[in-house]
Amino acid sequence: AGATIGQLYHNIAVKSRTYGFPAGICPTVGVGGHLSGGGYGTLLRKYGLAADHIVDARLVNVDGKILDRKSMGEDLFWAIRGGGGASFGVVLSYKINLVHVPPVVTVFTFNKNLEEGATALVERWQYVADKLPQDLVIRIVISVVNSTQREERTVQTSFQALFLGRVDKLIPIMEQRFPELGLRHNNCTEMSWIQSVLYFAGFPINGSSDVLVDRTPANYLVTVSFKGKSDYVTEPIPQTGFEGIWKMLLEENRPVVFFTPYGGRMSEISESAIPFPHRVGNIYEILYLVNWEEKGFKASKEHIGWIRRLYRYVTPYVSKFPRSAYLNYRDLDLGQSKNGTASYSEAKEWGIKYFKNNFDRLVKVKSKVDPDNFFRNEQSIPTIPSWAGKKN
Ligand SMILES: Cc1cc2nc3c(=O)[nH]c(=O)nc-3n(C[C@H](O)[C@H](O)[C@H](O)COP(=O)(O)OP(=O)(O)OC[C@H]3O[C@@H](n4cnc5c(N)ncnc54)[C@H](O)[C@@H]3O)c2cc1C
């Protein structure tokens, strides 16, 4: 559990060209927190989450005992696959099943800014992205750039895709399902799966995958501060909604918004299989990010204030009752307790957003395995002493 996902990917690639693992995109993310909170990347439509592929784990419990799946029991093993390890113990290791990937995959990145009709394309993408074959994921990365057409900043939408197959098979799918994008052969590059990992992480694809082993985070991650928030979209957002979002993005220096399509395997796994509940019915997940370099409280207040306003603006367009959020994009705006001693009803404020109906089962497991609430943080799972002996 001390490894990074980059180390995991590199070690798979050293041994095989036809196995991969469906975890996140940024190689310096740690396996420990990532897998225990879900963990998704470019393989999510084909294989679901990293946590869906954990088959055993070793965990130090509150009594200092080292447990495996058999000795911890199925309830605790369920809880640490999406419920966040930090409420339950210290994970020493996970045993995972790898997944098959073809020897050749295809990637493309297709940029469109507002002057090139980005808004209509993004709107259309919402009707296509979650229904495409499971072998194809097209995410959108939205940022603010200098316009090449005019002397001002504009919103750029970057359609980034991984297809688990060759370009000859991809083009007809795109022509049939998403012709509006106008994808051509020469927009695409064929490569191995591990090269696609390098590609999405921003490394040269012809370099060695040794770079994935480097645990030093990218420079920009060290020098900047950032704040993220997440949402789930269950009904397509109208163009007017996007126009409002673009307007707000143009007010900020370095905003980035990611739209990650769901559907495929994500819709086949039940909401209660593991604590991560965001499955069928979600078209896509949104991650909003704002980065800033200035130091000090004033700058933080300004940029965090901006992302909170954006989050408020988007309210009518995203999931409701609850307004869902992804645990691994932990957001203390959703509620917190100062020393990890929230009551059940206080913790439900954020717990229901991260876990929906799985929240109660997490509370039962927590009450049983850590009744004195030793493992706690601002948003940890609370205990209810009378639930300690309850069956699910
Ligand atoms: C640059 C960047 C890119 C990202 N990209 C993605 C992505 O593509 N997909 C995605 O799903 N998420 C992504 N994330 C979110 C990421 O999954 C979470 O930040 C995750 O919590 C990171 O885990 P960590 O162990 O590195 O972090 P930490 O901050 O060390 O841990 C996060 C939480 O997990 C707990 N924890 C860590 N290790 C253990 C352990 N061994 N046992 C028990 N509890 C433990 C910690 O106590 C803490 O509560 C990204 C984050 C960043 C910063």
Short mmCIF file of C-alpha atoms and ligand atoms in Angstrom, two decimals:
data_model
loop_
_atom_site.label_atom_id
_atom_site.label_comp_id
_atom_site.label_asym_id
_atom_site.label_seq_id
_atom_site.Cartn_x
_atom_site.Cartn_y
_atom_site.Cartn_z
CA ALA A 1 0.00 0.00 0.00
CA GLY A 2 3.04 2.31 0.06
CA ALA A 3 3.37 2.10 -3.72
CA THR A 4 2.18 4.67 -6.22
CA ILE A 5 -0.09 3.72 -9.10
CA GLY A 6 2.77 4.66 -11.45
CA GLN A 7 4.93 2.00 -9.80
CA LEU A 8 2.09 -0.48 -10.16
CA TYR A 9 1.65 0.27 -13.89
CA HIS A 10 5.39 0.11 -14.56
CA ASN A 11 5.71 -3.23 -12.80
CA ILE A 12 2.84 -4.69 -14.80
CA ALA A 13 4.36 -3.44 -18.07
CA VAL A 14 7.77 -4.94 -17.30
CA LYS A 15 6.14 -8.37 -17.24
CA SER A 16 3.39 -8.14 -19.85
CA ARG A 17 2.01 -6.13 -22.75
CA THR A 18 -1.48 -7.55 -22.43
CA TYR A 19 -2.31 -6.90 -18.78
CA GLY A 20 -3.22 -3.59 -17.20
CA PHE A 21 -5.03 -2.18 -14.17
CA PRO A 22 -8.01 0.21 -14.06
CA ALA A 23 -6.72 2.86 -11.63
CA GLY A 24 -6.12 6.62 -11.95
CA ILE A 25 -4.28 8.77 -14.46
CA CYS A 26 -1.74 10.64 -12.32
CA PRO A 27 1.16 8.24 -11.56
CA THR A 28 2.17 9.80 -8.22
CA VAL A 29 -1.18 9.03 -6.59
CA GLY A 30 -0.68 6.56 -3.73
CA VAL A 31 -2.26 3.12 -3.86
CA GLY A 32 -3.20 3.33 -0.14
CA GLY A 33 -5.83 6.07 -0.33
CA HIS A 34 -6.69 5.69 -4.02
CA LEU A 35 -7.83 2.06 -3.92
CA SER A 36 -9.60 2.44 -0.58
CA GLY A 37 -11.70 5.31 -1.99
CA GLY A 38 -12.54 3.79 -5.40
CA GLY A 39 -9.95 4.86 -7.99
CA TYR A 40 -10.78 5.35 -11.65
CA GLY A 41 -8.96 6.11 -14.88
CA THR A 42 -9.18 5.50 -18.61
CA LEU A 43 -10.27 1.85 -18.20
CA LEU A 44 -13.36 2.62 -16.08
CA ARG A 45 -15.95 2.03 -18.82
CA LYS A 46 -14.43 -1.37 -19.59
CA TYR A 47 -13.51 -2.58 -16.11
CA GLY A 48 -14.96 -0.25 -13.45
CA LEU A 49 -12.85 0.97 -10.54
CA ALA A 50 -9.56 -0.09 -9.04
CA ALA A 51 -11.45 -1.07 -5.88
CA ASP A 52 -13.64 -3.44 -7.93
CA HIS A 53 -10.52 -5.55 -8.53
CA ILE A 54 -9.24 -5.99 -4.97
CA VAL A 55 -9.43 -9.65 -4.01
CA ASP A 56 -7.65 -9.58 -0.63
CA ALA A 57 -5.98 -7.10 1.71
CA ARG A 58 -3.77 -7.01 4.81
CA LEU A 59 -4.87 -4.49 7.39
CA VAL A 60 -3.69 -3.45 10.86
CA ASN A 61 -6.79 -3.09 13.00
CA VAL A 62 -7.38 -0.96 16.09
CA ASP A 63 -5.89 -3.68 18.33
CA GLY A 64 -2.69 -3.74 16.29
CA LYS A 65 -3.52 -7.12 14.77
CA ILE A 66 -2.74 -7.86 11.13
CA LEU A 67 -5.81 -9.24 9.39
CA ASP A 68 -6.40 -10.63 5.93
CA ARG A 69 -9.71 -10.97 4.09
CA LYS A 70 -10.59 -14.17 5.89
CA SER A 71 -9.77 -12.96 9.39
CA MET A 72 -11.24 -9.45 8.94
CA GLY A 73 -14.49 -10.83 7.54
CA GLU A 74 -16.52 -9.75 4.53
CA ASP A 75 -18.04 -6.62 6.16
CA LEU A 76 -14.71 -4.95 6.88
CA PHE A 77 -13.28 -6.15 3.57
CA TRP A 78 -16.31 -4.54 1.86
CA ALA A 79 -15.80 -1.26 3.78
CA ILE A 80 -12.17 -0.71 2.79
CA ARG A 81 -12.95 -1.05 -0.93
CA GLY A 82 -14.45 2.41 -1.46
CA GLY A 83 -15.35 3.50 2.07
CA GLY A 84 -11.89 5.02 2.66
CA GLY A 85 -9.31 2.98 4.58
CA ALA A 86 -8.66 5.76 7.08
CA SER A 87 -11.82 5.12 9.14
CA PHE A 88 -11.06 1.44 9.66
CA GLY A 89 -7.34 0.74 10.02
CA VAL A 90 -4.05 0.86 8.16
CA VAL A 91 -3.93 -1.11 4.92
CA LEU A 92 -0.54 -2.78 4.48
CA SER A 93 -1.21 -4.34 1.10
CA TYR A 94 -3.89 -5.12 -1.44
CA LYS A 95 -4.05 -8.22 -3.61
CA ILE A 96 -5.54 -7.25 -6.96
CA ASN A 97 -6.68 -8.93 -10.14
CA LEU A 98 -5.12 -7.47 -13.27
CA VAL A 99 -7.25 -6.97 -16.39
CA HIS A 100 -6.69 -7.84 -20.04
CA VAL A 101 -5.70 -5.08 -22.45
CA PRO A 102 -5.02 -5.59 -26.18
CA PRO A 103 -1.41 -5.32 -27.42
CA VAL A 104 -2.39 -2.23 -29.45
CA VAL A 105 -4.66 0.57 -28.23
CA THR A 106 -5.51 3.90 -29.88
CA VAL A 107 -5.54 7.38 -28.36
CA PHE A 108 -6.55 10.80 -29.60
CA THR A 109 -6.77 14.36 -28.30
CA PHE A 110 -9.02 16.71 -30.19
CA ASN A 111 -9.18 20.37 -29.14
CA LYS A 112 -12.02 22.76 -29.87
CA ASN A 113 -12.45 26.22 -28.44
CA LEU A 114 -15.60 28.31 -28.19
CA GLU A 115 -15.05 29.96 -31.59
CA GLU A 116 -14.86 26.48 -33.15
CA GLY A 117 -18.22 25.30 -31.85
CA ALA A 118 -17.10 23.68 -28.59
CA THR A 119 -20.39 24.28 -26.77
CA ALA A 120 -22.52 22.32 -29.23
CA LEU A 121 -19.98 19.48 -29.27
CA VAL A 122 -19.90 19.20 -25.48
CA GLU A 123 -23.69 19.23 -25.40
CA ARG A 124 -23.82 16.45 -28.01
CA TRP A 125 -21.13 14.41 -26.21
CA GLN A 126 -23.51 14.04 -23.26
CA TYR A 127 -25.89 11.98 -25.40
CA VAL A 128 -23.12 9.74 -26.69
CA ALA A 129 -20.33 9.29 -24.14
CA ASP A 130 -21.94 6.85 -21.69
CA LYS A 131 -23.49 4.72 -24.45
CA LEU A 132 -20.38 4.08 -26.55
CA PRO A 133 -18.88 0.58 -26.66
CA GLN A 134 -17.11 -0.23 -23.39
CA ASP A 135 -13.76 -0.28 -25.20
CA LEU A 136 -13.98 3.46 -25.80
CA VAL A 137 -13.71 6.27 -23.27
CA ILE A 138 -13.83 9.91 -24.39
CA ARG A 139 -13.33 12.39 -21.57
CA ILE A 140 -13.34 16.17 -21.87
CA VAL A 141 -10.77 18.42 -20.22
CA ILE A 142 -11.91 22.04 -20.17
CA SER A 143 -9.50 24.90 -19.56
CA VAL A 144 -8.92 28.55 -20.40
CA VAL A 145 -6.36 29.40 -23.12
CA ASN A 146 -5.39 32.35 -25.30
CA SER A 147 -7.55 32.35 -28.40
CA THR A 148 -5.78 31.86 -31.72
CA GLN A 149 -8.68 33.57 -33.49
CA ARG A 150 -8.92 36.66 -31.30
CA GLU A 151 -6.77 38.68 -28.90
CA GLU A 152 -8.48 37.32 -25.83
CA ARG A 153 -8.85 34.27 -23.63
CA THR A 154 -11.25 31.53 -24.57
CA VAL A 155 -12.49 28.23 -23.20
CA GLN A 156 -10.84 25.18 -24.73
CA THR A 157 -12.45 21.76 -24.65
CA SER A 158 -10.07 18.88 -25.15
CA PHE A 159 -11.68 15.56 -26.13
CA GLN A 160 -9.24 12.87 -24.98
CA ALA A 161 -9.88 9.24 -25.78
CA LEU A 162 -8.57 5.75 -25.21
CA PHE A 163 -9.84 2.95 -27.44
CA LEU A 164 -8.93 -0.65 -26.61
CA GLY A 165 -8.28 -1.65 -30.20
CA ARG A 166 -6.81 -0.45 -33.47
CA VAL A 167 -7.60 2.79 -35.27
CA ASP A 168 -9.30 0.97 -38.19
CA LYS A 169 -11.95 -0.24 -35.78
CA LEU A 170 -12.28 3.09 -33.97
CA ILE A 171 -12.97 5.32 -37.00
CA PRO A 172 -16.23 3.59 -38.08
CA ILE A 173 -17.49 3.71 -34.48
CA MET A 174 -16.80 7.43 -34.31
CA GLU A 175 -18.37 8.05 -37.73
CA GLN A 176 -21.50 6.28 -36.64
CA ARG A 177 -21.80 7.41 -33.02
CA PHE A 178 -20.15 10.83 -32.83
CA PRO A 179 -19.65 12.18 -36.39
CA GLU A 180 -19.89 15.77 -35.10
CA LEU A 181 -16.34 15.47 -33.74
CA GLY A 182 -15.00 14.88 -37.27
CA LEU A 183 -12.29 12.45 -36.13
CA ARG A 184 -9.83 11.34 -38.83
CA HIS A 185 -7.17 8.63 -38.97
CA ASN A 186 -4.40 11.19 -38.63
CA ASN A 187 -5.81 12.49 -35.32
CA CYS A 188 -5.18 9.07 -33.78
CA THR A 189 -2.07 7.25 -32.55
CA GLU A 190 -1.70 3.53 -31.98
CA MET A 191 0.45 2.38 -29.07
CA SER A 192 0.70 -0.14 -26.24
CA TRP A 193 -1.43 0.24 -23.11
CA ILE A 194 1.58 1.33 -21.01
CA GLN A 195 2.36 4.00 -23.62
CA SER A 196 -1.22 5.22 -23.23
CA VAL A 197 -0.55 5.53 -19.50
CA LEU A 198 2.48 7.72 -20.33
CA TYR A 199 0.38 9.68 -22.85
CA PHE A 200 -2.39 10.55 -20.41
CA ALA A 201 0.16 11.37 -17.70
CA GLY A 202 1.84 13.84 -20.07
CA PHE A 203 5.10 11.91 -20.65
CA PRO A 204 6.70 11.21 -24.07
CA ILE A 205 5.24 7.92 -25.29
CA ASN A 206 8.50 6.68 -26.75
CA GLY A 207 10.40 7.11 -23.50
CA SER A 208 10.85 4.39 -20.89
CA SER A 209 8.05 3.64 -18.43
CA ASP A 210 10.73 4.06 -15.72
CA VAL A 211 9.43 7.64 -15.34
CA LEU A 212 6.30 6.18 -13.76
CA VAL A 213 8.38 4.92 -10.86
CA ASP A 214 9.51 8.44 -9.92
CA ARG A 215 7.54 9.36 -6.82
CA THR A 216 8.25 13.09 -7.10
CA PRO A 217 5.02 14.87 -8.01
CA ALA A 218 5.07 17.05 -11.13
CA ASN A 219 6.49 20.50 -10.41
CA TYR A 220 3.20 22.32 -10.81
CA LEU A 221 1.67 20.10 -8.13
CA VAL A 222 4.32 21.19 -5.65
CA THR A 223 4.38 24.92 -6.35
CA VAL A 224 0.66 25.56 -6.59
CA SER A 225 -2.24 25.38 -4.19
CA PHE A 226 -5.44 23.83 -5.43
CA LYS A 227 -9.02 23.14 -4.46
CA GLY A 228 -11.24 20.54 -6.10
CA LYS A 229 -14.92 19.65 -5.96
CA SER A 230 -16.93 16.96 -7.71
CA ASP A 231 -20.40 16.35 -9.12
CA TYR A 232 -22.39 13.73 -11.00
CA VAL A 233 -24.58 14.48 -14.02
CA THR A 234 -27.68 12.35 -14.60
CA GLU A 235 -29.50 14.55 -17.18
CA PRO A 236 -27.74 16.33 -20.05
CA ILE A 237 -26.91 19.97 -19.28
CA PRO A 238 -28.43 22.41 -21.80
CA GLN A 239 -26.18 24.71 -23.86
CA THR A 240 -27.29 27.71 -21.80
CA GLY A 241 -25.97 25.93 -18.70
CA PHE A 242 -22.57 25.47 -20.35
CA GLU A 243 -22.52 29.10 -21.47
CA GLY A 244 -22.87 30.13 -17.83
CA ILE A 245 -20.06 27.75 -16.82
CA TRP A 246 -17.75 29.14 -19.55
CA LYS A 247 -18.45 32.69 -18.35
CA MET A 248 -17.39 31.74 -14.85
CA LEU A 249 -14.26 29.89 -16.06
CA LEU A 250 -13.16 33.03 -17.91
CA GLU A 251 -13.28 34.95 -14.60
CA GLU A 252 -10.57 32.72 -13.09
CA ASN A 253 -6.85 32.42 -13.96
CA ARG A 254 -6.26 28.67 -13.97
CA PRO A 255 -9.46 26.68 -13.80
CA VAL A 256 -9.70 23.12 -15.13
CA VAL A 257 -12.83 21.01 -15.36
CA PHE A 258 -12.85 17.31 -16.23
CA PHE A 259 -15.90 15.45 -17.57
CA THR A 260 -15.43 11.68 -17.20
CA PRO A 261 -18.06 9.49 -18.88
CA TYR A 262 -19.64 6.61 -17.01
CA GLY A 263 -21.82 3.82 -18.43
CA GLY A 264 -20.38 0.52 -19.64
CA ARG A 265 -19.04 -1.65 -16.82
CA MET A 266 -19.73 1.13 -14.29
CA SER A 267 -23.47 0.65 -14.88
CA GLU A 268 -23.30 -3.13 -14.54
CA ILE A 269 -21.89 -3.21 -11.00
CA SER A 270 -24.51 -2.75 -8.29
CA GLU A 271 -24.53 0.38 -6.10
CA SER A 272 -23.96 -1.74 -3.01
CA ALA A 273 -21.27 -4.13 -4.31
CA ILE A 274 -18.68 -1.90 -2.63
CA PRO A 275 -19.25 1.40 -0.74
CA PHE A 276 -18.64 3.50 -3.89
CA PRO A 277 -22.26 4.00 -5.03
CA HIS A 278 -22.10 6.07 -8.24
CA ARG A 279 -23.08 3.53 -10.86
CA VAL A 280 -26.07 3.18 -13.22
CA GLY A 281 -27.87 6.41 -14.07
CA ASN A 282 -24.79 8.62 -14.08
CA ILE A 283 -23.86 10.01 -17.49
CA TYR A 284 -20.63 11.54 -16.30
CA GLU A 285 -18.65 12.78 -13.33
CA ILE A 286 -17.37 16.33 -13.07
CA LEU A 287 -14.17 17.36 -11.31
CA TYR A 288 -13.74 21.12 -10.89
CA LEU A 289 -10.24 22.32 -10.04
CA VAL A 290 -8.72 25.70 -9.41
CA ASN A 291 -4.95 26.22 -9.06
CA TRP A 292 -3.15 29.29 -7.82
CA GLU A 293 0.46 30.26 -7.20
CA GLU A 294 0.01 33.28 -4.95
CA LYS A 295 0.69 32.65 -1.27
CA GLY A 296 -1.42 33.71 1.67
CA PHE A 297 -4.93 33.71 3.01
CA LYS A 298 -6.31 36.42 0.71
CA ALA A 299 -5.45 34.48 -2.45
CA SER A 300 -6.83 31.23 -1.03
CA LYS A 301 -10.05 32.95 -0.03
CA GLU A 302 -10.45 34.44 -3.48
CA HIS A 303 -9.87 31.23 -5.45
CA ILE A 304 -11.79 28.98 -3.09
CA GLY A 305 -14.59 31.55 -3.16
CA TRP A 306 -14.62 31.31 -6.95
CA ILE A 307 -14.91 27.51 -7.04
CA ARG A 308 -17.70 27.62 -4.45
CA ARG A 309 -19.60 30.10 -6.63
CA LEU A 310 -19.15 27.82 -9.64
CA TYR A 311 -20.44 24.87 -7.58
CA ARG A 312 -23.50 26.92 -6.57
CA TYR A 313 -24.12 27.95 -10.17
CA VAL A 314 -24.10 24.33 -11.37
CA THR A 315 -26.62 23.17 -8.72
CA PRO A 316 -29.69 22.95 -11.01
CA TYR A 317 -27.83 20.81 -13.55
CA VAL A 318 -26.34 18.03 -11.41
CA SER A 319 -27.48 15.12 -9.22
CA LYS A 320 -29.86 15.92 -6.37
CA PHE A 321 -31.08 14.26 -3.16
CA PRO A 322 -28.26 13.66 -2.57
CA ARG A 323 -25.95 15.88 -4.58
CA SER A 324 -23.38 13.11 -5.03
CA ALA A 325 -19.63 13.52 -4.63
CA TYR A 326 -16.58 11.29 -5.06
CA LEU A 327 -14.78 10.41 -1.83
CA ASN A 328 -11.32 10.56 -3.41
CA TYR A 329 -11.95 14.22 -4.25
CA ARG A 330 -12.50 14.88 -0.58
CA ASP A 331 -14.32 18.17 -0.16
CA LEU A 332 -14.51 19.63 3.34
CA ASP A 333 -17.12 22.14 2.11
CA LEU A 334 -19.60 19.25 2.26
CA GLY A 335 -19.29 19.27 6.05
CA GLN A 336 -16.71 18.28 8.63
CA SER A 337 -16.13 17.72 12.31
CA LYS A 338 -13.09 19.35 13.88
CA ASN A 339 -11.68 16.29 15.63
CA GLY A 340 -13.40 13.41 13.88
CA THR A 341 -16.18 13.04 16.44
CA ALA A 342 -19.20 13.86 14.31
CA SER A 343 -22.51 12.35 15.36
CA TYR A 344 -24.35 10.06 12.96
CA SER A 345 -26.65 12.85 11.75
CA GLU A 346 -23.77 15.31 11.32
CA ALA A 347 -21.69 12.79 9.38
CA LYS A 348 -24.68 11.84 7.26
CA GLU A 349 -24.49 15.34 5.70
CA TRP A 350 -21.40 14.35 3.74
CA GLY A 351 -21.63 10.57 4.13
CA ILE A 352 -24.79 10.31 2.06
CA LYS A 353 -23.15 12.32 -0.74
CA TYR A 354 -20.11 10.06 -0.89
CA PHE A 355 -21.83 6.74 -0.18
CA LYS A 356 -25.62 7.12 -0.68
CA ASN A 357 -27.39 4.11 0.88
CA ASN A 358 -24.09 2.45 1.75
CA PHE A 359 -23.49 4.99 4.50
CA ASP A 360 -25.48 3.08 7.14
CA ARG A 361 -23.63 -0.17 6.45
CA LEU A 362 -20.32 1.69 6.79
CA VAL A 363 -21.47 3.03 10.18
CA LYS A 364 -22.37 -0.51 11.29
CA VAL A 365 -18.97 -1.87 10.24
CA LYS A 366 -17.17 1.05 11.89
CA SER A 367 -19.17 0.63 15.13
CA LYS A 368 -18.19 -3.03 15.21
CA VAL A 369 -14.49 -2.84 14.34
CA ASP A 370 -13.51 0.50 15.93
CA PRO A 371 -16.16 1.23 18.59
CA ASP A 372 -13.99 3.84 20.37
CA ASN A 373 -13.44 5.76 17.12
CA PHE A 374 -9.64 5.55 17.19
CA PHE A 375 -9.30 5.93 13.41
CA ARG A 376 -10.85 9.32 12.76
CA ASN A 377 -10.54 12.42 10.63
CA GLU A 378 -12.67 15.43 9.63
CA GLN A 379 -15.00 13.27 7.55
CA SER A 380 -14.49 9.80 9.00
CA ILE A 381 -17.31 7.30 9.44
CA PRO A 382 -18.98 7.80 12.87
CA THR A 383 -19.79 5.08 15.39
CA ILE A 384 -23.11 4.24 17.03
CA PRO A 385 -22.40 1.95 20.03
CA SER A 386 -25.78 0.20 19.81
CA TRP A 387 -25.07 -0.72 16.18
CA ALA A 388 -21.90 -2.62 17.04
CA GLY A 389 -23.62 -6.00 17.13
CA LYS A 390 -26.13 -5.30 14.35
CA LYS A 391 -26.31 -7.58 11.34
CA ASN A 392 -26.60 -5.98 7.89
C1 LIG B 1 -2.68 14.98 -9.01
C2 LIG B 1 -3.82 14.09 -8.63
C3 LIG B 1 -4.42 13.31 -9.61
C4 LIG B 1 -5.47 12.45 -9.28
N1 LIG B 1 -6.02 11.66 -10.25
C5 LIG B 1 -6.99 10.78 -9.92
C6 LIG B 1 -7.56 9.91 -10.89
O1 LIG B 1 -7.18 9.91 -12.07
N2 LIG B 1 -8.54 9.05 -10.51
C7 LIG B 1 -8.99 9.01 -9.21
O2 LIG B 1 -9.86 8.18 -8.92
N3 LIG B 1 -8.48 9.83 -8.27
C8 LIG B 1 -7.50 10.70 -8.59
N4 LIG B 1 -6.98 11.53 -7.63
C9 LIG B 1 -7.52 11.48 -6.26
C10 LIG B 1 -6.82 10.39 -5.46
O3 LIG B 1 -7.42 9.14 -5.74
C11 LIG B 1 -6.98 10.71 -3.96
O4 LIG B 1 -6.34 11.93 -3.69
C12 LIG B 1 -6.46 9.60 -3.08
O5 LIG B 1 -6.99 9.77 -1.80
C13 LIG B 1 -4.96 9.58 -3.02
O6 LIG B 1 -4.50 8.61 -2.14
P1 LIG B 1 -3.03 8.76 -1.46
O7 LIG B 1 -2.77 7.54 -0.68
O8 LIG B 1 -2.07 9.18 -2.52
O9 LIG B 1 -3.25 10.08 -0.59
P2 LIG B 1 -3.22 10.36 0.98
O10 LIG B 1 -3.55 11.81 1.10
O11 LIG B 1 -1.97 9.85 1.60
O12 LIG B 1 -4.42 9.50 1.54
C14 LIG B 1 -5.76 9.80 1.27
C15 LIG B 1 -6.63 9.18 2.36
O13 LIG B 1 -6.45 7.77 2.38
C16 LIG B 1 -5.95 7.34 3.65
N5 LIG B 1 -4.93 6.32 3.42
C17 LIG B 1 -3.81 6.43 2.66
N6 LIG B 1 -3.10 5.29 2.72
C18 LIG B 1 -3.78 4.45 3.52
C19 LIG B 1 -3.54 3.12 3.99
N7 LIG B 1 -2.46 2.44 3.63
N8 LIG B 1 -4.45 2.56 4.83
C20 LIG B 1 -5.55 3.25 5.22
N9 LIG B 1 -5.82 4.51 4.82
C21 LIG B 1 -4.95 5.09 3.98
C22 LIG B 1 -5.36 8.59 4.29
O14 LIG B 1 -5.39 8.51 5.70
C23 LIG B 1 -6.28 9.67 3.76
O15 LIG B 1 -7.48 9.73 4.50
C24 LIG B 1 -5.94 12.40 -7.94
C25 LIG B 1 -5.34 13.21 -6.96
C26 LIG B 1 -4.29 14.04 -7.31
C27 LIG B 1 -3.66 14.88 -6.23
#
